[in-house]
Coordinates of C-alpha atoms and ligand atoms in Angstrom, one line a residue:
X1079 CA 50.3 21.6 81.5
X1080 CA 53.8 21.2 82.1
X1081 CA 54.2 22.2 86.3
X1082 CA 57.4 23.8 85.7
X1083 CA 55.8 25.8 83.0
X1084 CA 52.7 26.6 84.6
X1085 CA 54.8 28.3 88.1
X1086 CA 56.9 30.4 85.9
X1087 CA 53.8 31.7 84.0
X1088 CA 52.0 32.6 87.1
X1089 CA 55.1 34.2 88.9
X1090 CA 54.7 36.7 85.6
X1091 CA 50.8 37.3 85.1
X1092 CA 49.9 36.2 88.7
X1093 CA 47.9 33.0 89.6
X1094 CA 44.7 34.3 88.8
X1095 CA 45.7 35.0 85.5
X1096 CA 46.7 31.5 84.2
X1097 CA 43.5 29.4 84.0
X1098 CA 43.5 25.6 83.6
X1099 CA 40.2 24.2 85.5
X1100 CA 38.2 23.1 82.5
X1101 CA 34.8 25.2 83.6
X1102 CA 37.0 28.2 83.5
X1103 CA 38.7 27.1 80.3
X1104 CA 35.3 27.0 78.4
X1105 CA 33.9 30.3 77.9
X1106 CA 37.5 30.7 75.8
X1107 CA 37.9 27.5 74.3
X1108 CA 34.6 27.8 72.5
X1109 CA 33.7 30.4 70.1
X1110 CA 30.6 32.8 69.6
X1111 CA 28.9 31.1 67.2
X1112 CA 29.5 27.2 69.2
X1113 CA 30.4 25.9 66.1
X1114 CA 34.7 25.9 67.0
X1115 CA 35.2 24.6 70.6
X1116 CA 39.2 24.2 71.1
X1117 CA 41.2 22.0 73.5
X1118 CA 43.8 24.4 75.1
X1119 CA 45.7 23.3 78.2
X1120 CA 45.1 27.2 80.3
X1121 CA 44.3 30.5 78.8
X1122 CA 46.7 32.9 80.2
X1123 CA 46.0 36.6 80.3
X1124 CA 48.6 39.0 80.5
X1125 CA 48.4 43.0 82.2
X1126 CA 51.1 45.0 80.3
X1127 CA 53.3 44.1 77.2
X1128 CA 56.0 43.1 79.2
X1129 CA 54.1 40.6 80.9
X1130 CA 53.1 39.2 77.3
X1131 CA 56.5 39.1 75.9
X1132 CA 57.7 36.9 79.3
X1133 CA 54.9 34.9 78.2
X1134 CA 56.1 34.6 75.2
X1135 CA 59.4 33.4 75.6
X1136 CA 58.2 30.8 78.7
X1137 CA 56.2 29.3 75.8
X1138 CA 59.0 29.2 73.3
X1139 CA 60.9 27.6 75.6
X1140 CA 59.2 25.2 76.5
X1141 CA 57.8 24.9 72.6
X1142 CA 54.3 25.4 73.4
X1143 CA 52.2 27.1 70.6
X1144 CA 50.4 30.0 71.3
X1145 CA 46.6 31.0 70.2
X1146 CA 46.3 34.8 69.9
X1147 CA 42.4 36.0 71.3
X1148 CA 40.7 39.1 71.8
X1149 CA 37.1 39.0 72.2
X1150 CA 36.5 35.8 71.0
X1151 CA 33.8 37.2 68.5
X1152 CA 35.6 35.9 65.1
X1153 CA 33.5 33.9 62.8
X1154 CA 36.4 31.7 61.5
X1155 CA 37.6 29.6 64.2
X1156 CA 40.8 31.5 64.1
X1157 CA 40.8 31.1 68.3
X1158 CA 40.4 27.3 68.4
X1159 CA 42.7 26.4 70.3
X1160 CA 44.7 23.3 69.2
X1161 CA 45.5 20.5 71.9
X1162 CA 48.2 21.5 74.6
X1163 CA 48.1 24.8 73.8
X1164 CA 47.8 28.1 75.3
X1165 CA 45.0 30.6 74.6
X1166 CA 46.7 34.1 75.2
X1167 CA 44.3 36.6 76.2
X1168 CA 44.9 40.0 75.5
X1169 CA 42.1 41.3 77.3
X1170 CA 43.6 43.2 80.1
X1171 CA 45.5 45.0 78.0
X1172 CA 42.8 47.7 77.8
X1173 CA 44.4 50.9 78.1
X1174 CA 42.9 54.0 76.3
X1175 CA 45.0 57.2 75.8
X1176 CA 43.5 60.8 75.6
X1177 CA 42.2 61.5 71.8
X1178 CA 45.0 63.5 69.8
X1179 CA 42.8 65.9 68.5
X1180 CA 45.6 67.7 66.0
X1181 CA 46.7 64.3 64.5
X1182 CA 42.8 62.9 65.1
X1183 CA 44.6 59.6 66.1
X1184 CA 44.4 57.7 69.3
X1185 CA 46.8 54.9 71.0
X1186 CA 45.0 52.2 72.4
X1187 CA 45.8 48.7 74.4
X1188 CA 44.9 46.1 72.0
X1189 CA 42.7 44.1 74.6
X1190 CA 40.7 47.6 74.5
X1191 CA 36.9 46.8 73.4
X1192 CA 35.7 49.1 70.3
X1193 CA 32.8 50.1 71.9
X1194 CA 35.0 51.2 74.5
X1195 CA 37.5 53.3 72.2
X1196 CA 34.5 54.8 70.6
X1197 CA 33.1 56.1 73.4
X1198 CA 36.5 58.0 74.5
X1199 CA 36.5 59.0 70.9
X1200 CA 32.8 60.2 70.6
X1201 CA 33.4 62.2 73.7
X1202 CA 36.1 64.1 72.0
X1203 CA 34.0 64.5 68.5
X1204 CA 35.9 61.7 66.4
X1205 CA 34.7 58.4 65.4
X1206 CA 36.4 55.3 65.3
X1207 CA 35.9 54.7 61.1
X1208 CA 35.3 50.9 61.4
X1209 CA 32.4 50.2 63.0
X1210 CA 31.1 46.0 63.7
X1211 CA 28.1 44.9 65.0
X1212 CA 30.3 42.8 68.2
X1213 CA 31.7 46.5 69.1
X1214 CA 30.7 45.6 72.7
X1215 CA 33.0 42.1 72.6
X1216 CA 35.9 42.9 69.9
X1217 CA 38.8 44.1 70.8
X1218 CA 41.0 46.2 68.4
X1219 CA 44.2 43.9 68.4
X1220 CA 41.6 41.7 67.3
X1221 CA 40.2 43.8 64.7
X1222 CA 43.6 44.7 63.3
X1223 CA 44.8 41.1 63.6
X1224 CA 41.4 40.2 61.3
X1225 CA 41.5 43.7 59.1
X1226 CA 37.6 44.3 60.1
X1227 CA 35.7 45.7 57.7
X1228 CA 31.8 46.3 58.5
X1229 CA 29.4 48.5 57.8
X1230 CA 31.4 51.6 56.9
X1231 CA 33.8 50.2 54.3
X1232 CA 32.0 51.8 51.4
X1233 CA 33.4 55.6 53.0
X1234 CA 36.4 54.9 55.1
X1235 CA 37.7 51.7 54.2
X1236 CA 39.2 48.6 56.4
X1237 CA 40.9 48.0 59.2
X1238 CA 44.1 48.1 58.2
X1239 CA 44.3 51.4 56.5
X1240 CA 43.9 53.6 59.9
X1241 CA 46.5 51.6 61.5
X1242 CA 48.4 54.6 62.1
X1243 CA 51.4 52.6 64.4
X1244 CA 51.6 49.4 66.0
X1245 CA 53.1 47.5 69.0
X1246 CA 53.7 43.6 68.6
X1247 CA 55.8 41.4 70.4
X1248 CA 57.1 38.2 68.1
X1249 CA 57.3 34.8 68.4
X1250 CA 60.3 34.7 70.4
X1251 CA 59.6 37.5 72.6
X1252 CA 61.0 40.4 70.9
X1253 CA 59.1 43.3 71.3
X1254 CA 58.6 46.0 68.6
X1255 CA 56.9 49.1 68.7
X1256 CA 56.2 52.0 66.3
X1257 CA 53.4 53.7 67.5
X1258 CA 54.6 57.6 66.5
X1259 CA 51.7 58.0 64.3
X1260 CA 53.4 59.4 61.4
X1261 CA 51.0 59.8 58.4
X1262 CA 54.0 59.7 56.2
X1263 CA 56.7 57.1 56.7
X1264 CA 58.3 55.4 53.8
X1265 CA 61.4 54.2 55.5
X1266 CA 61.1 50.2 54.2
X1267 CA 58.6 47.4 54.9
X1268 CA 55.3 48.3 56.6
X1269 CA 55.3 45.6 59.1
X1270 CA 52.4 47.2 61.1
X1271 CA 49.7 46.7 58.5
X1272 CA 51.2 43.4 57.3
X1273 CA 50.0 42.5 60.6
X1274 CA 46.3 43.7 59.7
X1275 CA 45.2 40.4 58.7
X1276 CA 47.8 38.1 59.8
X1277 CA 45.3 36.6 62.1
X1278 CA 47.6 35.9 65.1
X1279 CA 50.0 34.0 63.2
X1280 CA 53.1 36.1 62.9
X1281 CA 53.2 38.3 65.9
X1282 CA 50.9 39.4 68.6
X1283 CA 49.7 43.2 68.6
X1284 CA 49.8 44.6 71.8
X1285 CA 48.4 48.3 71.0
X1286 CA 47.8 50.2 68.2
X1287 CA 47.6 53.9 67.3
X1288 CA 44.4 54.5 65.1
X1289 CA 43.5 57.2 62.9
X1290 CA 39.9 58.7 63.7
X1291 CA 37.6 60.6 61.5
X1292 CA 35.0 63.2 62.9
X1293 CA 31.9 62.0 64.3
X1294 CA 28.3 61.9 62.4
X1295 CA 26.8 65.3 62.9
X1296 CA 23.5 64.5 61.1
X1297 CA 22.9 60.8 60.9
X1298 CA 20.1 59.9 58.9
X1299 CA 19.0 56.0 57.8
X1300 CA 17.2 55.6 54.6
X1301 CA 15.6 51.9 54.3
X1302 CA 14.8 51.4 50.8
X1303 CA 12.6 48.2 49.4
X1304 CA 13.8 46.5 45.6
X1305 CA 12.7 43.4 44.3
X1306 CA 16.0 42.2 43.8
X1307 CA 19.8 42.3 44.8
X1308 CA 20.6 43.3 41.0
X1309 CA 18.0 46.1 41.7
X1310 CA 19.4 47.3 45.3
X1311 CA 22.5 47.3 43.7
X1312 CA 22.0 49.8 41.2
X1313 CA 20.0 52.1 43.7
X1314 CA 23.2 52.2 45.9
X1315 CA 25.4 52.9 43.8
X1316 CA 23.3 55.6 42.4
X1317 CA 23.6 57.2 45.8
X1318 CA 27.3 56.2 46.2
X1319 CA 28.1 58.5 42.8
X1320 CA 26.1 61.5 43.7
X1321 CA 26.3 61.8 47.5
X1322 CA 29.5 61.9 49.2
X1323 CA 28.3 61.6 52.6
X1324 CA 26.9 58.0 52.5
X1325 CA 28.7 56.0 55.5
X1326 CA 26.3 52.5 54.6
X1327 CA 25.2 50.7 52.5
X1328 CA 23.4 47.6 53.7
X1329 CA 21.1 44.4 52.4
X1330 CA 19.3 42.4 53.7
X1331 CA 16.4 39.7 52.5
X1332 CA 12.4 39.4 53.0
X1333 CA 13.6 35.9 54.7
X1334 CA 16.1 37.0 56.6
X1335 CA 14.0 39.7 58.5
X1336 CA 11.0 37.3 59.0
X1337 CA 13.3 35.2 60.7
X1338 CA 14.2 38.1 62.9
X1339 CA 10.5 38.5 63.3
X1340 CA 10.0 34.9 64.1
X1341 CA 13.0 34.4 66.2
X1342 CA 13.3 37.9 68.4
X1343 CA 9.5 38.5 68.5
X1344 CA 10.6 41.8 66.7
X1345 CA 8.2 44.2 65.3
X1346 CA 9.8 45.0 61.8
X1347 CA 8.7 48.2 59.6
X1348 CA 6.7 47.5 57.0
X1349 CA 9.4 48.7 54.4
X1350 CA 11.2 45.1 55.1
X1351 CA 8.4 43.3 53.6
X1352 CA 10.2 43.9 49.9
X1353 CA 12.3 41.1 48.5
X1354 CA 15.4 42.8 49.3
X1355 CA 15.8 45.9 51.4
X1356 CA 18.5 48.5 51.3
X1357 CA 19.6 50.4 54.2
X1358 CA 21.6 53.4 53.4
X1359 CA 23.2 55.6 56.3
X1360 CA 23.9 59.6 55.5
X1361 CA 26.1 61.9 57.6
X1362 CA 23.6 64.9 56.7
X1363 CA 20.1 65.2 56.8
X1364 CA 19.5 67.8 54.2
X1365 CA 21.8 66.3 51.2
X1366 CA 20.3 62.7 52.3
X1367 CA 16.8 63.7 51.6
X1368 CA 17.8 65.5 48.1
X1369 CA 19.6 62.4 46.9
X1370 CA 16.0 60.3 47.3
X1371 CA 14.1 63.5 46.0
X1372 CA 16.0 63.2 43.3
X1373 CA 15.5 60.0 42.6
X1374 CA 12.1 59.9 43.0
X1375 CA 11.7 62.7 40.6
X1376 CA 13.9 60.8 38.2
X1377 CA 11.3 57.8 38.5
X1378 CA 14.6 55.8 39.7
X1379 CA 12.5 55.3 43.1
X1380 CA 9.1 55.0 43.7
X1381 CA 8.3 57.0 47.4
X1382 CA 6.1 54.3 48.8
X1383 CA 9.1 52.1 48.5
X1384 CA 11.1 54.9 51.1
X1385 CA 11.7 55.2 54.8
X1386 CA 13.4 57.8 55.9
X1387 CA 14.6 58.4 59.6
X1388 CA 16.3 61.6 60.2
X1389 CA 18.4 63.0 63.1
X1390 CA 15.3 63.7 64.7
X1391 CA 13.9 60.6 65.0
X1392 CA 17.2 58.6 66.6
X1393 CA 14.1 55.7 67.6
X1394 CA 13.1 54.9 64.0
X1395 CA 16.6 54.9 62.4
X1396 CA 18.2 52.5 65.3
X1397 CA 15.0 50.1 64.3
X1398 CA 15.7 50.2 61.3
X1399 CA 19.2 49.2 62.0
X1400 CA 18.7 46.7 64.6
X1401 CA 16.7 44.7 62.0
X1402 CA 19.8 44.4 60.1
X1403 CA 22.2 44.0 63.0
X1404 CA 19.5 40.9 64.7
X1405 CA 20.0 39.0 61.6
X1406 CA 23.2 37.0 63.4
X1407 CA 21.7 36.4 67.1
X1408 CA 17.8 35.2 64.9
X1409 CA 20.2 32.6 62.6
X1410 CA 21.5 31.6 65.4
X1411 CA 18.4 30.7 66.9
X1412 CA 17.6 28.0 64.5
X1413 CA 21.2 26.1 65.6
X1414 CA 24.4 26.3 65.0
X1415 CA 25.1 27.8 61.6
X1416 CA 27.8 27.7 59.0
X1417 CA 28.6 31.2 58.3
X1418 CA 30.3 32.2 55.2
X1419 CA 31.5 35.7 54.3
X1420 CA 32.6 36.5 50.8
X1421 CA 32.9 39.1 48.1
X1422 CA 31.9 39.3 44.6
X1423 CA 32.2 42.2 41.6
X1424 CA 29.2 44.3 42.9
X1425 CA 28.2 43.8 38.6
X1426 CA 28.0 39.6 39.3
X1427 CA 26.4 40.2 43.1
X1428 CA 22.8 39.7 40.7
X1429 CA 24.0 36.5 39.4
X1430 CA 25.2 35.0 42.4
X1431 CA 21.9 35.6 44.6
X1432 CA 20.1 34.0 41.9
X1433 CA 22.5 31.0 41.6
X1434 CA 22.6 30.5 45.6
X1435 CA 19.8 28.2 46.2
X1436 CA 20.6 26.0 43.5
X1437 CA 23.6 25.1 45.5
X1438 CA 22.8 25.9 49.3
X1439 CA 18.8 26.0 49.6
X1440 CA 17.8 27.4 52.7
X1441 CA 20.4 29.8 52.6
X1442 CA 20.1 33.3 54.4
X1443 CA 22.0 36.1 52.8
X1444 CA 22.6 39.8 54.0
X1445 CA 25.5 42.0 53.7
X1446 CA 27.6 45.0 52.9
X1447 CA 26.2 45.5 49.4
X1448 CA 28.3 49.0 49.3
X1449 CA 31.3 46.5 49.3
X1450 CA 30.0 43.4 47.4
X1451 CA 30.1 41.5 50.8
X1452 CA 27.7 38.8 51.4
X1453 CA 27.0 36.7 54.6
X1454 CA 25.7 33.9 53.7
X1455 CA 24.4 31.8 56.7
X1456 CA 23.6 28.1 56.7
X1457 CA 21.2 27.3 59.9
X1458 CA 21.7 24.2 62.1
X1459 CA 24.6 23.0 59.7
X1460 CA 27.0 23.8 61.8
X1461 CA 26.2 20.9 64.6
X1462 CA 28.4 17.5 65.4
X1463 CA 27.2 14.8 62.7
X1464 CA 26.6 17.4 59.9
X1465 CA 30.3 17.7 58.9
X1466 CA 29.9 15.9 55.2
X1467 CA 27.2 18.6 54.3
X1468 CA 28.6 21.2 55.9
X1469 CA 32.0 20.7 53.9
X1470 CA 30.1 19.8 50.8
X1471 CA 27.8 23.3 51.2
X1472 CA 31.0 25.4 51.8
X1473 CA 32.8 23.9 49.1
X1474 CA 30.2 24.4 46.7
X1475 CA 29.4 28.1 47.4
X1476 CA 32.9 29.3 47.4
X1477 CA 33.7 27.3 44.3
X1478 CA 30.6 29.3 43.3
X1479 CA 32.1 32.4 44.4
X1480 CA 35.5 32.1 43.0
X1481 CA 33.8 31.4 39.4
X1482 CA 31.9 34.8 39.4
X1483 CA 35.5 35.7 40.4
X1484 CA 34.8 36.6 44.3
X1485 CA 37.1 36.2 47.2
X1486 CA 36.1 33.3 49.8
X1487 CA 36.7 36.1 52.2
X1488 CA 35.5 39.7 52.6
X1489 CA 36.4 41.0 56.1
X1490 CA 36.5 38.1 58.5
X1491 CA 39.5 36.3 57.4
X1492 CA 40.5 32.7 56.7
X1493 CA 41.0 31.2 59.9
X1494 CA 40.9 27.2 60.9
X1495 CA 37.2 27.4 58.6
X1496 CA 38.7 28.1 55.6
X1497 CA 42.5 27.4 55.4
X1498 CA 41.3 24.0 53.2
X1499 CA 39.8 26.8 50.5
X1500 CA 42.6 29.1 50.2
X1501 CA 43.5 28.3 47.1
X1502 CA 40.2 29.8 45.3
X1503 CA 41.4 33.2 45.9
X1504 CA 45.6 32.7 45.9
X1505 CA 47.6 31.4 43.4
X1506 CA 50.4 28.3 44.7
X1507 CA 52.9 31.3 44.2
X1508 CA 51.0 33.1 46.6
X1509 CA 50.5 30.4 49.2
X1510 CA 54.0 29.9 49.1
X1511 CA 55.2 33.3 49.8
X1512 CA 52.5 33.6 52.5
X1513 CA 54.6 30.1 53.9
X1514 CA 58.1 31.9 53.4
X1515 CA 56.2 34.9 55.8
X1516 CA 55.2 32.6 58.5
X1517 CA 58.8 30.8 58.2
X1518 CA 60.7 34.1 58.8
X1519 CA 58.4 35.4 61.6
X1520 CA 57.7 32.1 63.3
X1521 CA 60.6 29.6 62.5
X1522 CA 59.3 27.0 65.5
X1523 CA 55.9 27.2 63.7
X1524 CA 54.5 28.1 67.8
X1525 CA 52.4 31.1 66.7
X1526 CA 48.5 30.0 66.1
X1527 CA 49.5 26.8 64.2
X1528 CA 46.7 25.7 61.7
X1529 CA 45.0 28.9 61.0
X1530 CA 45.4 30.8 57.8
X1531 CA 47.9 28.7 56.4
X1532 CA 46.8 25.3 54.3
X1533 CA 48.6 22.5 56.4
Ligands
LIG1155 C1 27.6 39.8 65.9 C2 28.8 39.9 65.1 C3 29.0 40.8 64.1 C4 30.2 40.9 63.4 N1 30.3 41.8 62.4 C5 31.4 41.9 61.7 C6 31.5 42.9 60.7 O1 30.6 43.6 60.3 N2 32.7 43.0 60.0 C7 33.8 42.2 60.4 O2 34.9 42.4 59.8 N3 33.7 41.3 61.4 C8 32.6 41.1 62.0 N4 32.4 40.2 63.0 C9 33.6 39.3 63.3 C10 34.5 39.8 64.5 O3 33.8 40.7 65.3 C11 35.8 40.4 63.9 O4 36.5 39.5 63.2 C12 36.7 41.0 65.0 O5 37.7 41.8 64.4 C13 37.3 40.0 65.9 O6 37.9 40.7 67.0 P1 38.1 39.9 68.4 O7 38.8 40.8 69.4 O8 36.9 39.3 68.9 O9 39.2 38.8 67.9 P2 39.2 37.2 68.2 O10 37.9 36.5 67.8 O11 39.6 37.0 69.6 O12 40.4 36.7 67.2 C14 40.2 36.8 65.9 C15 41.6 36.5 65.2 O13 42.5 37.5 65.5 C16 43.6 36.9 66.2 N5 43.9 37.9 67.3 C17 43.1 38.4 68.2 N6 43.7 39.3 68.9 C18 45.0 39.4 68.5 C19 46.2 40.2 68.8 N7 46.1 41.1 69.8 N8 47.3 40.0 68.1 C20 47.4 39.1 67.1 N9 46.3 38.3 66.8 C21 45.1 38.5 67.4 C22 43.1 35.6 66.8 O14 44.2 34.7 66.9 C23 42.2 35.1 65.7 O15 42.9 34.6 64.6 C24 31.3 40.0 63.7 C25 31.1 39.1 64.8 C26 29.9 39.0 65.4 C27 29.8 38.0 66.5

């Protein structure tokens, strides 16, 4: 890095806040899964959002582009870190105000963790509604920058729509910041949830204000076995019509929980020895247990196929969950993997399970059914010397996905992985406006160059 450069970014973080030795540069440069390791020249790691816009402008300056990270827990490569560039860490920008409890809103740093925002916000009765298995790791700039989704879409939705106000600072420093919190604001372009999902190339968040809902009272986990996904997905949405309090919706695969069996030396419940197993979450005990009643009186379920774990027996229903939660750290067991994460019409969700090993055998599926999300997880493809397949895979499934008219991604955005594939799911119009965007935002092009955007 440029000396000059690297003095006047430590005189505004502090020395030990701009990073360049490489065995301090590689627990950032590299992401969760291994399979993205960037080549940045120091990851620097502002305290306040002054501190990041000085950053900011030192970098402009000196025309040095800039990767956004949080926790480093996207699946995309949306943090790799081009050559000569600087990874800005937001993580010490972790502040948590007190829970509003008239508005139900909350104004957090966006280096805060969301496990740590949901414990301030359990503590006052209120949830955060987006919930992710890396709650301990992600951060919610991240979150907003990626528009999470996760396991509660099916009842509150994504990321984006309890972005209630947002602080950013732009590419050349500016800082802007609406974080009031008013539900109703129709005073011109909503540039805080453009953000949600911009991915760290327009503007980096700073803190956010985000709406909370009230916290499960009763929470009770049904696990549900089907023979197939067309079959899961039928019994879901049966429960999505006629009970308003169902938070999850979950699949996952006989193969996928043998290989958390294999992998984690975990004991998993007998109900996961179906071909596909549902996993339903209720906020209520009493309307969760009518719903399968009913159905079981209906003959739509058979009540050998049925576990249920009720708010008295918290053990059982976080088993049940882990199984489904595992799934990531067992794939990731056998290698490297090529993760994909798409969405399909729940309707063609049927047809695209069946077509999958024709095109990717060895494939391991599970998912946000409630949502039409799938994960589908390609072991030990992600490693050096497997690119050709890998590409050849990826290509092939999302060209799948696209003709059962899907999007190549659900929730965890497009990143560096799939820039190359945008245009399955947006038109050239599209692309182009999304260029005009990134123009008028980011005119030196400094802001995570490479990621979302085609090159
Ligand atoms: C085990 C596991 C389970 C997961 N489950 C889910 C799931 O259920 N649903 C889901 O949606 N995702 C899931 N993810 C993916 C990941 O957790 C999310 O994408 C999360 O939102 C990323 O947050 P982060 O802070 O780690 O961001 P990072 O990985 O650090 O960054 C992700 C992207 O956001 C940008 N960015 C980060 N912070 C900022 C900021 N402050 N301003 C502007 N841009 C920024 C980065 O440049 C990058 O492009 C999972 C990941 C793991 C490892």
């Amino acid at each position: 890095m440029d000396p000059g450069l690297r003095v006047d970014l430590e005189r505004v973080v502090g020395a030990v806040h701009v990073l360049t030795e490489p065995e301090m540069l590689s627990s950032y440069a590299q992401d969760w899964t291994g399979r993205f390791v960037g080549d940045p020249v120091a990851v620097v790691r502002p305290g306040t959002v002054e501190e990041l816009a000085s950053v900011i402008r030192l970098c402009a300056a000196a025309r040095v582009p800039i990767v956004p990270q949080g926790g480093n827990t996207g699946l995309v490569g949306g943090t790799k870190a081009p050559s000569g560039s600087i990874l800005l860490n937001t993580r010490r920008l972790d502040t948590i105000g007190e829970v509003d409890r008239l508005s139900a809103q909350i104004t957090v740093g966006a280096g805060a963790t969301l496990e740590s925002v949901q414990q301030v916000a359990r503590e006052a009765s209120f949830d955060v509604p987006v919930d992710v298995g890396a709650r301990g790791s992600a951060t919610i700039g991240g979150m907003v920058a990626t528009n999470a989704g996760g396991t509660r879409v099916i009842r509150f939705g994504m990321m984006r729509a309890h972005v209630h106000g947002l602080e950013a600072v732009l590419p050349d420093g500016t800082i802007l910041s609406r974080l009031g919190g008013l539900i109703k604001d129709n005073t011109g372009y909503d540039w805080p949830r453009l953000l949600a999902g911009s991915e760290g190339t327009l503007a980096i968040i700073s803190a956010v204000t985000i709406g909370l809902v009230p916290t499960l009272s009763e929470r009770t986990v049904v696990a549900i076995g089907c023979d197939s996904i067309a079959e899961s997905v039928r019994v879901a949405m049966r429960f999505r019509d006629t009970n308003q309090h169902l938070w999850a919706a979950e699949f996952v695969t006989r193969a996928g929980c043998e290989l958390v069996a294999d992998q984690l030396a975990m004991l998993v419940p007998p109900v996961f020895d179906r071909p596909i197993t549902l996993l339903l979450e209720f906020d209520g005990f009493e309307a969760a247990l009518l719903s399968v009643a009913k159905s079981v009186d209906s003959g739509d379920l058979c009540e050998a196929d049925v576990t249920v774990a009720g708010p008295g027996s918290p053990t059982q229903a976080d088993v049940l969950w882990a199984v489904r939660e595992r799934h990531t750290e067992a794939i990731n067991r056998l290698g490297v993997p090529v993760k994909l994460d798409v969405s399909l019409p729940v309707n063609n969700l049927g047809s695209f399970a069946d077509s999958l090993p024709f095109v990717a055998p060895g494939a391991v599926m599970f998912g946000h059914l409630g949502d039409g999300n799938v994960h589908v997880n390609l072991p030990g493809l992600g490693v050096e010397g497997r690119e050709i397949e890998a590409a050849k895979a990826e290509g092939d499934i999302l060209v799948l996905v696209a003709s059962l008219g899907g999007s190549i991604s659900a929730e965890h955005g497009i990143g560096r992985a799939k820039a190359e594939w945008l245009h399955l799911s947006r038109s050239s119009a599209e692309i182009d406006l999304f260029r005009r965007m990134k123009q008028s935002f980011d005119p030196l092009g400094l802001l995570n160059p490479g990621c979302l955007i085609p090159t």
